[in-house]
XYZ file of C-alpha atoms in Angstrom:
453
model
C -114.894 -2.934 170.387
C -118.141 -0.954 170.660
C -120.730 -1.709 173.340
C -123.147 -2.982 170.684
C -120.581 -5.336 169.180
C -119.627 -6.575 172.633
C -123.271 -7.335 173.451
C -123.560 -9.423 170.300
C -120.280 -11.307 170.689
C -120.661 -15.083 170.963
C -119.394 -16.877 174.048
C -119.822 -20.243 175.719
C -119.646 -20.792 179.478
C -119.170 -24.006 181.455
C -121.040 -22.683 184.495
C -121.240 -25.237 187.304
C -122.436 -28.730 188.075
C -124.414 -30.130 190.978
C -123.814 -33.701 192.120
C -125.972 -35.776 194.427
C -124.494 -39.202 193.889
C -126.469 -40.680 196.808
C -129.658 -40.046 194.822
C -127.878 -40.858 191.562
C -128.095 -37.498 189.766
C -125.519 -35.018 188.415
C -126.587 -31.814 186.624
C -124.174 -29.957 184.347
C -125.022 -26.340 183.448
C -123.933 -24.300 180.435
C -124.637 -20.906 178.884
C -124.355 -19.816 175.260
C -124.423 -16.180 174.246
C -125.126 -15.508 170.581
C -126.370 -12.448 168.677
C -127.516 -10.752 171.843
C -129.461 -13.760 173.111
C -128.627 -15.999 176.044
C -129.343 -19.737 175.997
C -129.018 -21.847 179.142
C -128.678 -25.631 179.104
C -128.719 -28.385 181.703
C -127.504 -31.892 180.945
C -128.231 -34.678 183.430
C -126.477 -37.949 184.205
C -128.434 -40.396 186.346
C -127.631 -43.774 187.856
C -130.506 -46.296 188.165
C -128.804 -47.995 191.125
C -127.040 -45.279 193.141
C -123.784 -46.471 194.714
C -123.082 -46.158 198.410
C -119.860 -46.261 200.404
C -116.411 -44.750 200.482
C -116.405 -43.528 196.867
C -119.198 -41.002 197.388
C -117.794 -39.024 200.316
C -117.950 -35.217 199.912
C -114.128 -35.104 199.939
C -113.853 -37.678 197.128
C -111.336 -35.820 194.969
C -111.318 -38.483 192.252
C -115.070 -38.155 191.783
C -114.751 -34.370 191.495
C -111.927 -34.737 188.955
C -114.116 -37.028 186.829
C -117.095 -34.661 187.043
C -114.871 -31.695 186.149
C -113.817 -33.523 182.986
C -117.370 -34.636 182.198
C -118.489 -31.006 182.418
C -116.080 -30.182 179.582
C -116.740 -33.154 177.281
C -120.541 -33.087 177.654
C -120.503 -29.394 176.779
C -119.249 -30.168 173.275
C -122.823 -30.706 172.035
C -123.824 -27.175 173.052
C -120.595 -25.361 172.155
C -120.817 -26.570 168.560
C -124.125 -24.741 168.035
C -122.150 -21.587 167.181
C -118.486 -22.575 167.834
C -117.603 -19.348 169.694
C -113.941 -18.516 170.245
C -114.746 -17.019 173.647
C -114.700 -20.043 175.991
C -115.271 -19.476 179.710
C -114.828 -22.173 182.363
C -116.292 -21.290 185.777
C -116.572 -24.771 187.291
C -112.808 -25.352 187.502
C -109.399 -23.954 186.646
C -107.559 -25.838 183.919
C -103.805 -25.930 183.722
C -102.008 -25.709 180.386
C -101.785 -29.485 179.798
C -105.481 -29.959 180.538
C -106.417 -27.099 178.220
C -104.225 -28.552 175.466
C -105.921 -31.929 175.887
C -109.394 -30.406 175.530
C -108.278 -28.259 172.594
C -107.215 -31.475 170.851
C -110.343 -33.464 171.750
C -112.649 -30.716 170.495
C -110.617 -29.945 167.367
C -109.988 -33.524 166.211
C -113.159 -35.036 167.652
C -115.256 -32.484 165.756
C -113.241 -32.840 162.553
C -116.114 -34.285 160.527
C -118.454 -31.614 161.908
C -116.039 -28.835 160.851
C -115.581 -30.399 157.405
C -119.286 -30.802 156.680
C -120.092 -27.295 157.900
C -117.116 -25.711 156.064
C -115.722 -24.275 159.301
C -112.092 -23.184 159.528
C -111.144 -24.892 162.787
C -107.493 -23.829 162.833
C -106.824 -22.100 166.147
C -110.551 -21.984 166.885
C -110.658 -23.992 170.126
C -108.590 -22.384 172.876
C -109.568 -23.341 176.409
C -108.397 -20.840 179.044
C -105.795 -21.980 181.557
C -103.653 -20.838 184.430
C -100.083 -21.903 185.067
C -100.214 -24.347 187.955
C -99.521 -27.958 188.820
C -102.268 -30.373 189.827
C -101.777 -33.297 192.185
C -103.137 -36.538 190.768
C -105.989 -37.746 192.995
C -105.874 -41.443 193.861
C -109.028 -43.494 194.410
C -107.301 -46.570 195.875
C -109.472 -49.146 194.122
C -108.538 -52.564 195.449
C -110.352 -54.848 193.000
C -109.070 -56.252 189.721
C -112.448 -56.273 188.026
C -112.908 -54.792 184.549
C -115.780 -52.856 183.006
C -116.316 -53.590 179.298
C -117.996 -50.848 177.260
C -120.883 -52.636 175.534
C -121.944 -51.254 172.174
C -124.059 -54.315 171.261
C -122.098 -54.796 168.042
C -119.618 -57.460 166.989
C -116.574 -55.752 168.535
C -117.643 -55.616 172.194
C -119.107 -59.121 171.877
C -115.727 -60.454 170.715
C -114.007 -58.685 173.622
C -116.453 -60.189 176.115
C -116.065 -63.705 174.732
C -112.265 -63.477 174.740
C -112.288 -62.260 178.347
C -114.654 -65.064 179.364
C -112.414 -67.649 177.722
C -109.403 -66.239 179.596
C -111.255 -66.401 182.915
C -111.159 -62.651 183.535
C -113.569 -61.045 186.003
C -115.615 -58.341 184.296
C -118.992 -56.659 183.984
C -120.567 -54.653 181.167
C -121.405 -50.964 180.837
C -123.776 -49.074 178.534
C -124.775 -45.433 178.436
C -128.462 -45.017 177.567
C -128.978 -48.757 176.944
C -131.602 -49.998 174.528
C -133.179 -53.407 174.105
C -130.276 -54.554 171.938
C -127.865 -53.860 174.826
C -129.858 -55.718 177.468
C -130.421 -58.708 175.176
C -126.730 -58.856 174.273
C -125.719 -58.562 177.936
C -128.101 -61.406 178.760
C -126.389 -63.668 176.238
C -122.937 -62.692 177.475
C -124.106 -63.586 180.967
C -122.469 -60.714 182.844
C -123.972 -57.862 184.924
C -124.831 -54.696 182.994
C -124.163 -51.347 184.669
C -125.877 -48.327 183.133
C -125.808 -44.542 183.304
C -128.462 -42.443 181.591
C -127.511 -39.262 179.770
C -130.306 -36.720 179.242
C -129.453 -33.941 176.794
C -131.263 -30.640 177.259
C -134.259 -30.679 174.853
C -133.455 -27.100 173.846
C -130.442 -28.443 171.957
C -132.664 -30.315 169.490
C -134.823 -27.222 168.978
C -131.776 -25.060 168.256
C -130.256 -27.707 165.962
C -133.179 -27.038 163.618
C -132.786 -23.267 163.813
C -131.209 -21.356 160.938
C -127.789 -20.032 161.848
C -127.016 -22.847 164.283
C -124.652 -25.698 163.471
C -125.381 -29.403 163.829
C -123.366 -32.546 163.210
C -121.205 -35.407 164.427
C -119.596 -35.364 167.881
C -116.920 -37.718 169.318
C -119.419 -39.918 171.146
C -116.795 -42.532 172.078
C -114.904 -39.862 174.032
C -118.081 -39.206 176.017
C -118.856 -42.895 176.550
C -115.283 -43.586 177.649
C -115.302 -40.851 180.286
C -118.753 -41.847 181.549
C -117.325 -45.373 181.741
C -114.510 -44.073 183.961
C -117.174 -42.527 186.206
C -118.951 -45.891 186.457
C -115.644 -47.656 187.158
C -114.957 -45.301 190.055
C -118.462 -45.487 191.502
C -118.658 -49.274 191.354
C -115.004 -50.188 192.051
C -113.554 -51.395 188.739
C -109.849 -51.381 187.946
C -110.059 -51.205 184.146
C -112.350 -49.687 181.540
C -112.055 -51.797 178.383
C -113.118 -50.577 174.958
C -113.174 -52.612 171.738
C -111.750 -50.190 169.196
C -109.819 -51.763 166.360
C -106.725 -50.950 164.328
C -108.886 -49.920 161.353
C -110.277 -46.935 163.305
C -106.944 -45.149 162.811
C -107.670 -44.730 159.087
C -109.158 -41.301 158.292
C -111.672 -40.126 155.702
C -110.410 -36.952 154.030
C -107.833 -34.161 154.316
C -109.263 -30.748 155.185
C -107.352 -27.535 155.815
C -104.108 -29.406 156.340
C -105.448 -32.050 158.734
C -106.781 -35.570 158.374
C -110.461 -35.805 159.253
C -111.388 -39.088 160.914
C -115.016 -39.938 161.712
C -113.668 -42.462 164.217
C -111.042 -40.231 165.828
C -112.245 -40.924 169.383
C -111.868 -44.641 168.570
C -108.313 -44.170 167.298
C -105.032 -45.161 168.902
C -104.177 -41.471 169.164
C -107.237 -40.764 171.301
C -106.720 -43.916 173.369
C -103.183 -42.747 174.173
C -104.166 -39.156 174.988
C -107.170 -40.193 177.064
C -105.308 -42.871 179.009
C -102.540 -40.396 179.847
C -105.103 -37.750 180.854
C -106.910 -40.130 183.214
C -103.646 -41.194 184.862
C -102.324 -37.661 185.290
C -105.437 -35.702 186.181
C -108.042 -38.170 187.483
C -106.539 -41.322 189.006
C -103.725 -43.772 188.498
C -105.965 -46.602 189.637
C -108.334 -46.814 186.668
C -106.765 -47.972 183.423
C -108.356 -47.400 180.000
C -107.427 -49.490 176.973
C -108.819 -51.187 173.889
C -108.571 -54.970 173.933
C -108.921 -55.189 170.134
C -106.526 -52.412 169.091
C -104.202 -54.888 167.352
C -106.997 -56.333 165.173
C -108.454 -55.219 161.852
C -112.209 -55.244 161.276
C -111.745 -58.340 159.105
C -109.985 -60.201 161.886
C -112.692 -59.266 164.392
C -115.472 -60.473 162.085
C -113.600 -63.737 161.527
C -113.620 -64.268 165.311
C -117.223 -63.120 165.658
C -118.382 -65.626 163.028
C -117.856 -68.431 165.556
C -120.306 -66.920 168.082
C -123.573 -67.939 166.425
C -125.626 -67.325 169.580
C -125.422 -63.578 168.885
C -126.404 -63.563 165.207
C -130.068 -62.729 165.803
C -129.394 -60.192 168.549
C -126.374 -58.023 167.720
C -126.508 -54.806 165.724
C -123.780 -52.538 164.388
C -126.175 -50.192 162.565
C -125.905 -46.707 164.070
C -129.551 -45.937 163.359
C -130.156 -47.862 166.600
C -128.325 -45.233 168.616
C -129.554 -41.805 167.538
C -130.043 -39.782 170.727
C -133.203 -38.011 169.537
C -134.836 -41.288 168.534
C -137.724 -42.521 170.688
C -138.933 -45.655 168.896
C -137.141 -49.002 168.698
C -135.784 -49.375 165.142
C -135.036 -52.537 163.213
C -131.604 -53.934 164.070
C -130.327 -53.245 160.542
C -131.542 -50.459 158.247
C -129.991 -52.208 155.229
C -129.129 -48.964 153.433
C -126.314 -47.248 155.362
C -122.561 -47.723 154.752
C -122.188 -49.506 158.110
C -124.767 -52.134 157.152
C -123.164 -52.510 153.728
C -119.713 -52.988 155.244
C -120.742 -55.507 157.910
C -122.768 -57.477 155.334
C -119.674 -57.629 153.092
C -117.423 -58.934 155.858
C -119.922 -61.469 157.160
C -120.368 -62.716 153.582
C -116.738 -63.867 153.686
C -117.152 -66.052 156.775
C -120.800 -67.196 156.910
C -123.150 -69.047 154.519
C -125.205 -66.781 152.280
C -128.520 -67.877 153.825
C -127.295 -66.972 157.310
C -126.041 -63.513 156.300
C -129.302 -62.709 154.513
C -131.305 -63.918 157.512
C -129.342 -61.628 159.861
C -130.108 -58.547 157.757
C -133.518 -59.746 156.500
C -132.256 -58.638 153.107
C -129.586 -59.481 150.539
C -127.701 -56.201 150.376
C -125.755 -57.366 147.310
C -129.084 -57.506 145.451
C -129.783 -53.805 146.060
C -128.449 -51.741 143.154
C -128.912 -48.554 145.191
C -125.911 -49.676 147.257
C -123.485 -49.810 144.313
C -122.226 -46.266 144.953
C -121.877 -47.060 148.671
C -119.718 -50.074 147.890
C -117.634 -48.001 145.470
C -116.890 -45.621 148.341
C -116.081 -48.500 150.708
C -113.702 -49.949 148.113
C -111.985 -46.587 147.644
C -113.080 -46.360 143.997
C -115.299 -43.301 144.291
C -115.397 -40.273 146.550
C -114.091 -40.612 150.095
C -114.369 -43.285 152.742
C -117.899 -43.000 154.212
C -118.292 -41.086 157.466
C -119.218 -44.224 159.376
C -117.437 -46.728 161.609
C -116.223 -48.888 158.731
C -112.912 -50.519 157.883
C -110.283 -49.532 155.360
C -110.658 -49.784 151.562
C -108.015 -52.540 151.651
C -110.210 -54.632 153.945
C -113.226 -54.105 151.691
C -111.220 -55.024 148.586
C -109.917 -58.191 150.206
C -113.411 -59.164 151.375
C -114.888 -58.528 147.923
C -112.191 -60.625 146.277
C -113.015 -63.498 148.644
C -116.741 -63.148 147.922
C -116.052 -63.241 144.176
C -113.765 -66.276 144.511
C -116.412 -68.252 146.370
C -119.066 -67.271 143.824
C -122.160 -67.453 146.046
C -123.172 -63.858 145.290
C -121.877 -63.523 141.732
C -125.384 -63.313 140.263
C -126.302 -60.380 142.517
C -126.276 -56.919 140.983
C -123.709 -55.349 143.336
C -121.157 -58.127 142.900
C -121.736 -58.227 139.130
C -120.829 -54.536 139.035
C -117.334 -55.266 140.320
C -116.701 -58.720 138.813
C -114.655 -57.501 135.803
C -112.256 -55.450 137.918
C -112.023 -56.957 141.387
C -109.091 -59.302 140.659
C -106.945 -56.580 139.075
C -107.903 -54.129 141.808
C -106.729 -56.435 144.578
C -103.476 -57.105 142.712
C -102.878 -53.378 142.191
C -103.378 -52.723 145.902
C -101.027 -55.606 146.860
C -103.296 -56.638 149.694
C -101.675 -59.045 152.126
C -103.905 -61.372 154.114
C -101.045 -61.622 156.601
C -101.325 -57.922 157.380
C -105.113 -58.011 157.537
C -105.202 -60.960 159.920
C -101.954 -60.356 161.782
C -101.666 -58.354 165.001
C -100.383 -54.780 164.965
C -97.861 -53.885 167.643
C -99.612 -50.628 168.634
C -101.693 -51.126 171.759
C -101.979 -50.240 175.437
C -103.012 -53.681 176.671
C -101.680 -54.274 180.223
C -99.371 -57.299 180.636
C -102.004 -59.208 182.611
C -104.325 -59.091 179.563
C -101.726 -59.888 176.894
C -102.561 -63.596 176.802
C -106.229 -62.803 176.080
C -105.430 -61.784 172.498
C -102.401 -63.958 171.775
C -102.444 -66.712 169.151
C -105.700 -65.614 167.540
């Protein structure tokens, strides 16, 4: 390679991080080289109430193991600007199993990003490693408390209510909480722990620059690992997510792989991440999804009995855009997520209540017909949103049609002639949609929480 070509080669470096947990600040530093230019980034995690005690000693190996891993996962936002093959890790030395884990998280977690940007991802992500064994650090947490990841939507609310009913001791956790999180936590009646993530502003500038890539990242992978950090700092035994069975269903095949918008909510990720935490961070913090055995339909059926949350919760992702500074409406009423949640709630709640939650009858909006066709699997691909399977949507639509409350609305009228035959052709079983799948990582002491539902 010539000197000129070498100067212009793209690379990405995980430089170092600086932690001052007593003051509640960790700074992660990165460097991107591209077309002869060098871009430096600093991402900051901060804790509003800094912890004190045995977990923040300088020799706290578990804390360092968590921060090492956070340095890698937080860097995904900056690496994807140009997706360079040359990856350099200065803050730590990965072994082969760790490198393989991060290769998988980047490759599958960025699947939608690769698809939408027409990037050939095969063999692209190759973290460097050395051949060595790593002793698993142990944090020796003595409590049995759990930390529930609070997304302010129906799923985490159902988890919290089930845990309360079972008498479990738990608190809530949100990264970059908004009003919807604090209001939801207030109704749940449990303490809310928070960590703030500040992305380097230069990232947003470069996202708008020609020649730089932009797109979806596996945010649940980030939230889960930040949740493990909070669990260690504040002495929690478990980090509990609320990811459902339906998240395993992908969107489209691309270059020989299934692309799944919700990959970091899938059972595959839950398994890989849980194993990674046990082997390379600590055996004393467990990560699992309480709702893994449930479909979206089943979760909404349970949620429909918690009326105290109807005016507060929001599952619309427009509430959670990182670059957003204003407080949006709880429901945009136009995205696939809103359309899907409206459809499922329409099965279990009176029409007036559903319309009052969204401040709009989404079935009366003809612009959403194509969105519902995609949700039903009749047109295009499953939307790149956190929505359920086409089978769930078909079942819900058939129930809506049977009950007849929306049959005069334009969206439902569109599907009236075909919905009965469609559901028969798909042989949709309510038993499967409302039964419990056997795939989960729920510890034995939590098994009774989700039994007989």
